[in-house]
Amino acid sequence: MEKSFSLPGLGVLLLAETMVSRLSELALHSALAVQLRYPDGRVEAATATVEEVSREASTTTESSTTRALLLTHAEAAPVPAGTEVWWAGEEAAW
């Protein structure tokens, strides 16, 4: 994970360093049971949904659309760069 952004009322958006093709195979808004593996070794269970993020073109970049994860659990907070997000294929129970 490269960056995270707090979206008040929604959760925390996680942007990957590189495109994750597995996310493009999943339906938008799918709820996933994931693990956050922090650079310091801590592991935390979390719930994330699959989202799509669009970026407008600028003078130096083209417009793009990419998939991202939105942490939606109650304790969601921005996470440090380098945190790994692991998914074992389980959907989250709401």
PDB file of N, CA and C in Angstrom:
ATOM      1  N   MET A   1       0.839  -1.154   0.000  1.00  0.00           N
ATOM      2  CA  MET A   1       0.000   0.000   0.000  1.00  0.00           C
ATOM      3  C   MET A   1       0.893   1.227   0.000  1.00  0.00           C
ATOM      4  N   GLU A   2       0.573   2.157  -0.894  1.00  0.00           N
ATOM      5  CA  GLU A   2       1.409   3.356  -1.039  1.00  0.00           C
ATOM      6  C   GLU A   2       0.874   4.535  -0.231  1.00  0.00           C
ATOM      7  N   LYS A   3      -0.443   4.778  -0.326  1.00  0.00           N
ATOM      8  CA  LYS A   3      -1.039   5.934   0.340  1.00  0.00           C
ATOM      9  C   LYS A   3      -2.378   5.555   0.933  1.00  0.00           C
ATOM     10  N   SER A   4      -2.754   6.281   1.988  1.00  0.00           N
ATOM     11  CA  SER A   4      -4.099   6.123   2.536  1.00  0.00           C
ATOM     12  C   SER A   4      -4.664   7.516   2.809  1.00  0.00           C
ATOM     13  N   PHE A   5      -5.972   7.628   2.610  1.00  0.00           N
ATOM     14  CA  PHE A   5      -6.657   8.905   2.797  1.00  0.00           C
ATOM     15  C   PHE A   5      -7.904   8.682   3.636  1.00  0.00           C
ATOM     16  N   SER A   6      -8.077   9.487   4.652  1.00  0.00           N
ATOM     17  CA  SER A   6      -9.286   9.423   5.452  1.00  0.00           C
ATOM     18  C   SER A   6     -10.411  10.133   4.706  1.00  0.00           C
ATOM     19  N   LEU A   7     -11.535   9.442   4.546  1.00  0.00           N
ATOM     20  CA  LEU A   7     -12.716  10.010   3.905  1.00  0.00           C
ATOM     21  C   LEU A   7     -13.810  10.073   4.964  1.00  0.00           C
ATOM     22  N   PRO A   8     -13.965  11.222   5.642  1.00  0.00           N
ATOM     23  CA  PRO A   8     -14.910  11.327   6.753  1.00  0.00           C
ATOM     24  C   PRO A   8     -16.298  10.789   6.386  1.00  0.00           C
ATOM     25  N   GLY A   9     -16.813   9.959   7.262  1.00  0.00           N
ATOM     26  CA  GLY A   9     -18.130   9.369   7.064  1.00  0.00           C
ATOM     27  C   GLY A   9     -18.131   8.123   6.200  1.00  0.00           C
ATOM     28  N   LEU A  10     -16.999   7.841   5.537  1.00  0.00           N
ATOM     29  CA  LEU A  10     -16.916   6.667   4.663  1.00  0.00           C
ATOM     30  C   LEU A  10     -15.909   5.630   5.143  1.00  0.00           C
ATOM     31  N   GLY A  11     -14.725   6.074   5.511  1.00  0.00           N
ATOM     32  CA  GLY A  11     -13.667   5.169   5.929  1.00  0.00           C
ATOM     33  C   GLY A  11     -12.312   5.685   5.491  1.00  0.00           C
ATOM     34  N   VAL A  12     -11.408   4.751   5.206  1.00  0.00           N
ATOM     35  CA  VAL A  12     -10.039   5.091   4.802  1.00  0.00           C
ATOM     36  C   VAL A  12      -9.749   4.422   3.462  1.00  0.00           C
ATOM     37  N   LEU A  13      -9.407   5.238   2.463  1.00  0.00           N
ATOM     38  CA  LEU A  13      -9.113   4.749   1.129  1.00  0.00           C
ATOM     39  C   LEU A  13      -7.646   4.336   1.058  1.00  0.00           C
ATOM     40  N   LEU A  14      -7.396   3.110   0.564  1.00  0.00           N
ATOM     41  CA  LEU A  14      -6.037   2.596   0.417  1.00  0.00           C
ATOM     42  C   LEU A  14      -5.695   2.503  -1.059  1.00  0.00           C
ATOM     43  N   LEU A  15      -4.601   3.144  -1.450  1.00  0.00           N
ATOM     44  CA  LEU A  15      -4.133   3.096  -2.835  1.00  0.00           C
ATOM     45  C   LEU A  15      -2.862   2.256  -2.907  1.00  0.00           C
ATOM     46  N   ALA A  16      -2.850   1.287  -3.805  1.00  0.00           N
ATOM     47  CA  ALA A  16      -1.705   0.390  -3.955  1.00  0.00           C
ATOM     48  C   ALA A  16      -0.567   1.078  -4.701  1.00  0.00           C
ATOM     49  N   GLU A  17       0.657   0.592  -4.479  1.00  0.00           N
ATOM     50  CA  GLU A  17       1.823   1.109  -5.199  1.00  0.00           C
ATOM     51  C   GLU A  17       1.717   0.789  -6.687  1.00  0.00           C
ATOM     52  N   THR A  18       1.211  -0.381  -6.997  1.00  0.00           N
ATOM     53  CA  THR A  18       1.030  -0.818  -8.383  1.00  0.00           C
ATOM     54  C   THR A  18      -0.390  -1.344  -8.527  1.00  0.00           C
ATOM     55  N   MET A  19      -0.853  -1.428  -9.772  1.00  0.00           N
ATOM     56  CA  MET A  19      -2.196  -1.932 -10.009  1.00  0.00           C
ATOM     57  C   MET A  19      -2.310  -3.377  -9.540  1.00  0.00           C
ATOM     58  N   VAL A  20      -3.379  -3.679  -8.838  1.00  0.00           N
ATOM     59  CA  VAL A  20      -3.620  -5.030  -8.343  1.00  0.00           C
ATOM     60  C   VAL A  20      -4.701  -5.650  -9.225  1.00  0.00           C
ATOM     61  N   SER A  21      -4.304  -6.548 -10.112  1.00  0.00           N
ATOM     62  CA  SER A  21      -5.247  -7.107 -11.081  1.00  0.00           C
ATOM     63  C   SER A  21      -6.372  -7.878 -10.399  1.00  0.00           C
ATOM     64  N   ARG A  22      -6.110  -8.453  -9.244  1.00  0.00           N
ATOM     65  CA  ARG A  22      -7.137  -9.219  -8.532  1.00  0.00           C
ATOM     66  C   ARG A  22      -8.329  -8.332  -8.196  1.00  0.00           C
ATOM     67  N   LEU A  23      -8.103  -7.062  -7.888  1.00  0.00           N
ATOM     68  CA  LEU A  23      -9.208  -6.161  -7.559  1.00  0.00           C
ATOM     69  C   LEU A  23     -10.119  -5.930  -8.759  1.00  0.00           C
ATOM     70  N   SER A  24      -9.556  -5.926  -9.965  1.00  0.00           N
ATOM     71  CA  SER A  24     -10.383  -5.702 -11.154  1.00  0.00           C
ATOM     72  C   SER A  24     -11.286  -6.891 -11.446  1.00  0.00           C
ATOM     73  N   GLU A  25     -10.993  -8.041 -10.879  1.00  0.00           N
ATOM     74  CA  GLU A  25     -11.813  -9.234 -11.065  1.00  0.00           C
ATOM     75  C   GLU A  25     -13.014  -9.266 -10.127  1.00  0.00           C
ATOM     76  N   LEU A  26     -13.011  -8.421  -9.101  1.00  0.00           N
ATOM     77  CA  LEU A  26     -14.074  -8.423  -8.092  1.00  0.00           C
ATOM     78  C   LEU A  26     -15.114  -7.352  -8.408  1.00  0.00           C
ATOM     79  N   ALA A  27     -16.346  -7.621  -8.022  1.00  0.00           N
ATOM     80  CA  ALA A  27     -17.416  -6.644  -8.221  1.00  0.00           C
ATOM     81  C   ALA A  27     -17.175  -5.420  -7.338  1.00  0.00           C
ATOM     82  N   LEU A  28     -17.497  -4.248  -7.880  1.00  0.00           N
ATOM     83  CA  LEU A  28     -17.393  -3.030  -7.072  1.00  0.00           C
ATOM     84  C   LEU A  28     -18.241  -3.174  -5.818  1.00  0.00           C
ATOM     85  N   HIS A  29     -17.754  -2.624  -4.742  1.00  0.00           N
ATOM     86  CA  HIS A  29     -18.409  -2.591  -3.436  1.00  0.00           C
ATOM     87  C   HIS A  29     -18.465  -3.947  -2.747  1.00  0.00           C
ATOM     88  N   SER A  30     -17.747  -4.950  -3.271  1.00  0.00           N
ATOM     89  CA  SER A  30     -17.651  -6.234  -2.573  1.00  0.00           C
ATOM     90  C   SER A  30     -16.996  -5.989  -1.229  1.00  0.00           C
ATOM     91  N   ALA A  31     -17.560  -6.583  -0.178  1.00  0.00           N
ATOM     92  CA  ALA A  31     -16.988  -6.441   1.166  1.00  0.00           C
ATOM     93  C   ALA A  31     -16.056  -7.621   1.428  1.00  0.00           C
ATOM     94  N   LEU A  32     -14.811  -7.327   1.793  1.00  0.00           N
ATOM     95  CA  LEU A  32     -13.787  -8.350   1.985  1.00  0.00           C
ATOM     96  C   LEU A  32     -13.275  -8.356   3.416  1.00  0.00           C
ATOM     97  N   ALA A  33     -13.051  -9.545   3.946  1.00  0.00           N
ATOM     98  CA  ALA A  33     -12.376  -9.689   5.239  1.00  0.00           C
ATOM     99  C   ALA A  33     -10.887  -9.737   4.933  1.00  0.00           C
ATOM    100  N   VAL A  34     -10.143  -8.730   5.363  1.00  0.00           N
ATOM    101  CA  VAL A  34      -8.714  -8.625   5.049  1.00  0.00           C
ATOM    102  C   VAL A  34      -7.887  -8.550   6.318  1.00  0.00           C
ATOM    103  N   GLN A  35      -6.595  -8.695   6.151  1.00  0.00           N
ATOM    104  CA  GLN A  35      -5.637  -8.470   7.225  1.00  0.00           C
ATOM    105  C   GLN A  35      -4.716  -7.341   6.809  1.00  0.00           C
ATOM    106  N   LEU A  36      -4.480  -6.418   7.721  1.00  0.00           N
ATOM    107  CA  LEU A  36      -3.489  -5.360   7.524  1.00  0.00           C
ATOM    108  C   LEU A  36      -2.214  -5.816   8.215  1.00  0.00           C
ATOM    109  N   ARG A  37      -1.130  -5.874   7.475  1.00  0.00           N
ATOM    110  CA  ARG A  37       0.167  -6.271   8.035  1.00  0.00           C
ATOM    111  C   ARG A  37       1.072  -5.049   7.983  1.00  0.00           C
ATOM    112  N   TYR A  38       1.242  -4.433   9.157  1.00  0.00           N
ATOM    113  CA  TYR A  38       1.989  -3.187   9.271  1.00  0.00           C
ATOM    114  C   TYR A  38       3.498  -3.421   9.161  1.00  0.00           C
ATOM    115  N   PRO A  39       4.245  -2.393   8.737  1.00  0.00           N
ATOM    116  CA  PRO A  39       5.702  -2.523   8.621  1.00  0.00           C
ATOM    117  C   PRO A  39       6.382  -2.938   9.925  1.00  0.00           C
ATOM    118  N   ASP A  40       5.774  -2.608  11.081  1.00  0.00           N
ATOM    119  CA  ASP A  40       6.379  -2.964  12.371  1.00  0.00           C
ATOM    120  C   ASP A  40       6.042  -4.385  12.811  1.00  0.00           C
ATOM    121  N   GLY A  41       5.305  -5.140  11.967  1.00  0.00           N
ATOM    122  CA  GLY A  41       4.999  -6.532  12.277  1.00  0.00           C
ATOM    123  C   GLY A  41       3.614  -6.780  12.846  1.00  0.00           C
ATOM    124  N   ARG A  42       2.921  -5.729  13.251  1.00  0.00           N
ATOM    125  CA  ARG A  42       1.564  -5.913  13.781  1.00  0.00           C
ATOM    126  C   ARG A  42       0.643  -6.414  12.681  1.00  0.00           C
ATOM    127  N   VAL A  43      -0.369  -7.190  13.073  1.00  0.00           N
ATOM    128  CA  VAL A  43      -1.383  -7.688  12.148  1.00  0.00           C
ATOM    129  C   VAL A  43      -2.744  -7.329  12.723  1.00  0.00           C
ATOM    130  N   GLU A  44      -3.631  -6.811  11.874  1.00  0.00           N
ATOM    131  CA  GLU A  44      -4.956  -6.372  12.318  1.00  0.00           C
ATOM    132  C   GLU A  44      -6.007  -6.862  11.324  1.00  0.00           C
ATOM    133  N   ALA A  45      -7.091  -7.432  11.839  1.00  0.00           N
ATOM    134  CA  ALA A  45      -8.215  -7.820  10.983  1.00  0.00           C
ATOM    135  C   ALA A  45      -8.995  -6.564  10.620  1.00  0.00           C
ATOM    136  N   ALA A  46      -9.501  -6.519   9.385  1.00  0.00           N
ATOM    137  CA  ALA A  46     -10.230  -5.336   8.925  1.00  0.00           C
ATOM    138  C   ALA A  46     -11.269  -5.746   7.884  1.00  0.00           C
ATOM    139  N   THR A  47     -12.170  -4.830   7.602  1.00  0.00           N
ATOM    140  CA  THR A  47     -13.154  -5.003   6.539  1.00  0.00           C
ATOM    141  C   THR A  47     -12.912  -3.909   5.512  1.00  0.00           C
ATOM    142  N   ALA A  48     -12.876  -4.308   4.238  1.00  0.00           N
ATOM    143  CA  ALA A  48     -12.637  -3.340   3.165  1.00  0.00           C
ATOM    144  C   ALA A  48     -13.579  -3.639   2.009  1.00  0.00           C
ATOM    145  N   THR A  49     -13.971  -2.595   1.306  1.00  0.00           N
ATOM    146  CA  THR A  49     -14.771  -2.767   0.099  1.00  0.00           C
ATOM    147  C   THR A  49     -13.942  -2.384  -1.122  1.00  0.00           C
ATOM    148  N   VAL A  50     -14.274  -2.988  -2.246  1.00  0.00           N
ATOM    149  CA  VAL A  50     -13.593  -2.703  -3.511  1.00  0.00           C
ATOM    150  C   VAL A  50     -14.241  -1.458  -4.119  1.00  0.00           C
ATOM    151  N   GLU A  51     -13.436  -0.468  -4.425  1.00  0.00           N
ATOM    152  CA  GLU A  51     -13.929   0.799  -4.978  1.00  0.00           C
ATOM    153  C   GLU A  51     -13.156   1.155  -6.240  1.00  0.00           C
ATOM    154  N   GLU A  52     -13.669   2.121  -6.972  1.00  0.00           N
ATOM    155  CA  GLU A  52     -13.008   2.598  -8.177  1.00  0.00           C
ATOM    156  C   GLU A  52     -12.706   4.080  -8.007  1.00  0.00           C
ATOM    157  N   VAL A  53     -11.483   4.454  -8.332  1.00  0.00           N
ATOM    158  CA  VAL A  53     -11.028   5.838  -8.174  1.00  0.00           C
ATOM    159  C   VAL A  53     -10.631   6.376  -9.540  1.00  0.00           C
ATOM    160  N   SER A  54     -11.168   7.531  -9.907  1.00  0.00           N
ATOM    161  CA  SER A  54     -10.817   8.180 -11.172  1.00  0.00           C
ATOM    162  C   SER A  54      -9.971   9.407 -10.884  1.00  0.00           C
ATOM    163  N   ARG A  55      -8.969   9.601 -11.718  1.00  0.00           N
ATOM    164  CA  ARG A  55      -8.109  10.781 -11.604  1.00  0.00           C
ATOM    165  C   ARG A  55      -8.184  11.547 -12.907  1.00  0.00           C
ATOM    166  N   GLU A  56      -8.409  12.837 -12.801  1.00  0.00           N
ATOM    167  CA  GLU A  56      -8.481  13.685 -13.994  1.00  0.00           C
ATOM    168  C   GLU A  56      -7.094  13.929 -14.560  1.00  0.00           C
ATOM    169  N   ALA A  57      -7.054  14.196 -15.836  1.00  0.00           N
ATOM    170  CA  ALA A  57      -5.781  14.500 -16.493  1.00  0.00           C
ATOM    171  C   ALA A  57      -5.238  15.835 -16.000  1.00  0.00           C
ATOM    172  N   SER A  58      -3.930  15.923 -15.950  1.00  0.00           N
ATOM    173  CA  SER A  58      -3.262  17.183 -15.616  1.00  0.00           C
ATOM    174  C   SER A  58      -2.270  17.468 -16.733  1.00  0.00           C
ATOM    175  N   THR A  59      -1.473  18.485 -16.559  1.00  0.00           N
ATOM    176  CA  THR A  59      -0.480  18.819 -17.594  1.00  0.00           C
ATOM    177  C   THR A  59       0.616  17.760 -17.697  1.00  0.00           C
ATOM    178  N   THR A  60       0.787  16.946 -16.643  1.00  0.00           N
ATOM    179  CA  THR A  60       1.854  15.939 -16.659  1.00  0.00           C
ATOM    180  C   THR A  60       1.346  14.498 -16.671  1.00  0.00           C
ATOM    181  N   THR A  61       0.050  14.273 -16.447  1.00  0.00           N
ATOM    182  CA  THR A  61      -0.472  12.908 -16.419  1.00  0.00           C
ATOM    183  C   THR A  61      -1.765  12.800 -17.218  1.00  0.00           C
ATOM    184  N   GLU A  62      -2.051  11.585 -17.652  1.00  0.00           N
ATOM    185  CA  GLU A  62      -3.305  11.311 -18.338  1.00  0.00           C
ATOM    186  C   GLU A  62      -4.365  10.938 -17.298  1.00  0.00           C
ATOM    187  N   SER A  63      -5.633  11.022 -17.688  1.00  0.00           N
ATOM    188  CA  SER A  63      -6.686  10.591 -16.784  1.00  0.00           C
ATOM    189  C   SER A  63      -6.591   9.076 -16.631  1.00  0.00           C
ATOM    190  N   SER A  64      -7.024   8.574 -15.478  1.00  0.00           N
ATOM    191  CA  SER A  64      -6.954   7.141 -15.243  1.00  0.00           C
ATOM    192  C   SER A  64      -8.036   6.716 -14.259  1.00  0.00           C
ATOM    193  N   THR A  65      -8.340   5.450 -14.306  1.00  0.00           N
ATOM    194  CA  THR A  65      -9.261   4.845 -13.351  1.00  0.00           C
ATOM    195  C   THR A  65      -8.576   3.615 -12.800  1.00  0.00           C
ATOM    196  N   THR A  66      -8.639   3.447 -11.490  1.00  0.00           N
ATOM    197  CA  THR A  66      -7.993   2.312 -10.846  1.00  0.00           C
ATOM    198  C   THR A  66      -8.879   1.797  -9.727  1.00  0.00           C
ATOM    199  N   ARG A  67      -8.641   0.594  -9.313  1.00  0.00           N
ATOM    200  CA  ARG A  67      -9.363   0.007  -8.184  1.00  0.00           C
ATOM    201  C   ARG A  67      -8.565   0.263  -6.908  1.00  0.00           C
ATOM    202  N   ALA A  68      -9.293   0.387  -5.810  1.00  0.00           N
ATOM    203  CA  ALA A  68      -8.686   0.624  -4.511  1.00  0.00           C
ATOM    204  C   ALA A  68      -9.534  -0.074  -3.456  1.00  0.00           C
ATOM    205  N   LEU A  69      -9.061  -0.088  -2.239  1.00  0.00           N
ATOM    206  CA  LEU A  69      -9.822  -0.639  -1.124  1.00  0.00           C
ATOM    207  C   LEU A  69     -10.213   0.483  -0.176  1.00  0.00           C
ATOM    208  N   LEU A  70     -11.403   0.372   0.366  1.00  0.00           N
ATOM    209  CA  LEU A  70     -11.903   1.327   1.347  1.00  0.00           C
ATOM    210  C   LEU A  70     -12.118   0.582   2.651  1.00  0.00           C
ATOM    211  N   LEU A  71     -11.297   0.904   3.664  1.00  0.00           N
ATOM    212  CA  LEU A  71     -11.490   0.302   4.980  1.00  0.00           C
ATOM    213  C   LEU A  71     -12.767   0.871   5.577  1.00  0.00           C
ATOM    214  N   THR A  72     -13.669   0.003   5.964  1.00  0.00           N
ATOM    215  CA  THR A  72     -14.978   0.464   6.428  1.00  0.00           C
ATOM    216  C   THR A  72     -15.283   0.069   7.857  1.00  0.00           C
ATOM    217  N   HIS A  73     -14.385  -0.654   8.530  1.00  0.00           N
ATOM    218  CA  HIS A  73     -14.659  -1.055   9.906  1.00  0.00           C
ATOM    219  C   HIS A  73     -14.616   0.164  10.824  1.00  0.00           C
ATOM    220  N   ALA A  74     -15.283   0.069  11.960  1.00  0.00           N
ATOM    221  CA  ALA A  74     -15.477   1.217  12.857  1.00  0.00           C
ATOM    222  C   ALA A  74     -14.171   1.875  13.305  1.00  0.00           C
ATOM    223  N   GLU A  75     -13.111   1.103  13.495  1.00  0.00           N
ATOM    224  CA  GLU A  75     -11.845   1.650  13.994  1.00  0.00           C
ATOM    225  C   GLU A  75     -10.893   2.062  12.878  1.00  0.00           C
ATOM    226  N   ALA A  76     -11.366   2.125  11.644  1.00  0.00           N
ATOM    227  CA  ALA A  76     -10.492   2.432  10.506  1.00  0.00           C
ATOM    228  C   ALA A  76      -9.782   3.766  10.699  1.00  0.00           C
ATOM    229  N   ALA A  77      -8.479   3.748  10.486  1.00  0.00           N
ATOM    230  CA  ALA A  77      -7.652   4.949  10.582  1.00  0.00           C
ATOM    231  C   ALA A  77      -6.602   4.870   9.484  1.00  0.00           C
ATOM    232  N   PRO A  78      -6.070   6.013   9.034  1.00  0.00           N
ATOM    233  CA  PRO A  78      -5.013   5.975   8.016  1.00  0.00           C
ATOM    234  C   PRO A  78      -3.882   5.037   8.446  1.00  0.00           C
ATOM    235  N   VAL A  79      -3.303   4.341   7.487  1.00  0.00           N
ATOM    236  CA  VAL A  79      -2.236   3.388   7.779  1.00  0.00           C
ATOM    237  C   VAL A  79      -0.953   3.849   7.089  1.00  0.00           C
ATOM    238  N   PRO A  80       0.197   3.471   7.637  1.00  0.00           N
ATOM    239  CA  PRO A  80       1.459   3.931   7.058  1.00  0.00           C
ATOM    240  C   PRO A  80       1.763   3.265   5.720  1.00  0.00           C
ATOM    241  N   ALA A  81       2.493   3.973   4.872  1.00  0.00           N
ATOM    242  CA  ALA A  81       2.965   3.398   3.611  1.00  0.00           C
ATOM    243  C   ALA A  81       3.754   2.138   3.919  1.00  0.00           C
ATOM    244  N   GLY A  82       3.646   1.167   3.054  1.00  0.00           N
ATOM    245  CA  GLY A  82       4.350  -0.094   3.260  1.00  0.00           C
ATOM    246  C   GLY A  82       3.508  -1.148   3.946  1.00  0.00           C
ATOM    247  N   THR A  83       2.333  -0.773   4.424  1.00  0.00           N
ATOM    248  CA  THR A  83       1.429  -1.747   5.030  1.00  0.00           C
ATOM    249  C   THR A  83       0.933  -2.679   3.933  1.00  0.00           C
ATOM    250  N   GLU A  84       0.924  -3.971   4.204  1.00  0.00           N
ATOM    251  CA  GLU A  84       0.431  -4.947   3.247  1.00  0.00           C
ATOM    252  C   GLU A  84      -1.015  -5.286   3.575  1.00  0.00           C
ATOM    253  N   VAL A  85      -1.820  -5.488   2.537  1.00  0.00           N
ATOM    254  CA  VAL A  85      -3.210  -5.902   2.711  1.00  0.00           C
ATOM    255  C   VAL A  85      -3.323  -7.308   2.151  1.00  0.00           C
ATOM    256  N   TRP A  86      -3.705  -8.257   3.000  1.00  0.00           N
ATOM    257  CA  TRP A  86      -3.828  -9.651   2.602  1.00  0.00           C
ATOM    258  C   TRP A  86      -5.290 -10.047   2.617  1.00  0.00           C
ATOM    259  N   TRP A  87      -5.693 -10.803   1.595  1.00  0.00           N
ATOM    260  CA  TRP A  87      -7.069 -11.296   1.496  1.00  0.00           C
ATOM    261  C   TRP A  87      -7.023 -12.787   1.233  1.00  0.00           C
ATOM    262  N   ALA A  88      -7.750 -13.565   2.044  1.00  0.00           N
ATOM    263  CA  ALA A  88      -7.755 -15.023   1.908  1.00  0.00           C
ATOM    264  C   ALA A  88      -8.957 -15.516   1.105  1.00  0.00           C
ATOM    265  N   GLY A  89      -9.662 -14.607   0.427  1.00  0.00           N
ATOM    266  CA  GLY A  89     -10.773 -15.014  -0.412  1.00  0.00           C
ATOM    267  C   GLY A  89     -12.121 -15.014   0.276  1.00  0.00           C
ATOM    268  N   GLU A  90     -12.179 -14.504   1.511  1.00  0.00           N
ATOM    269  CA  GLU A  90     -13.437 -14.499   2.255  1.00  0.00           C
ATOM    270  C   GLU A  90     -14.126 -13.146   2.146  1.00  0.00           C
ATOM    271  N   GLU A  91     -15.444 -13.202   1.924  1.00  0.00           N
ATOM    272  CA  GLU A  91     -16.222 -11.965   1.964  1.00  0.00           C
ATOM    273  C   GLU A  91     -16.519 -11.640   3.424  1.00  0.00           C
ATOM    274  N   ALA A  92     -16.668 -10.369   3.716  1.00  0.00           N
ATOM    275  CA  ALA A  92     -16.946  -9.934   5.086  1.00  0.00           C
ATOM    276  C   ALA A  92     -18.433 -10.059   5.371  1.00  0.00           C
ATOM    277  N   ALA A  93     -18.732 -10.395   6.598  1.00  0.00           N
ATOM    278  CA  ALA A  93     -20.130 -10.431   7.041  1.00  0.00           C
ATOM    279  C   ALA A  93     -20.463  -9.083   7.647  1.00  0.00           C
ATOM    280  N   TRP A  94     -21.520  -8.466   7.177  1.00  0.00           N
ATOM    281  CA  TRP A  94     -21.898  -7.163   7.716  1.00  0.00           C
ATOM    282  C   TRP A  94     -22.595  -7.383   8.985  1.00  0.00           C
TER     283      TRP A  94
END
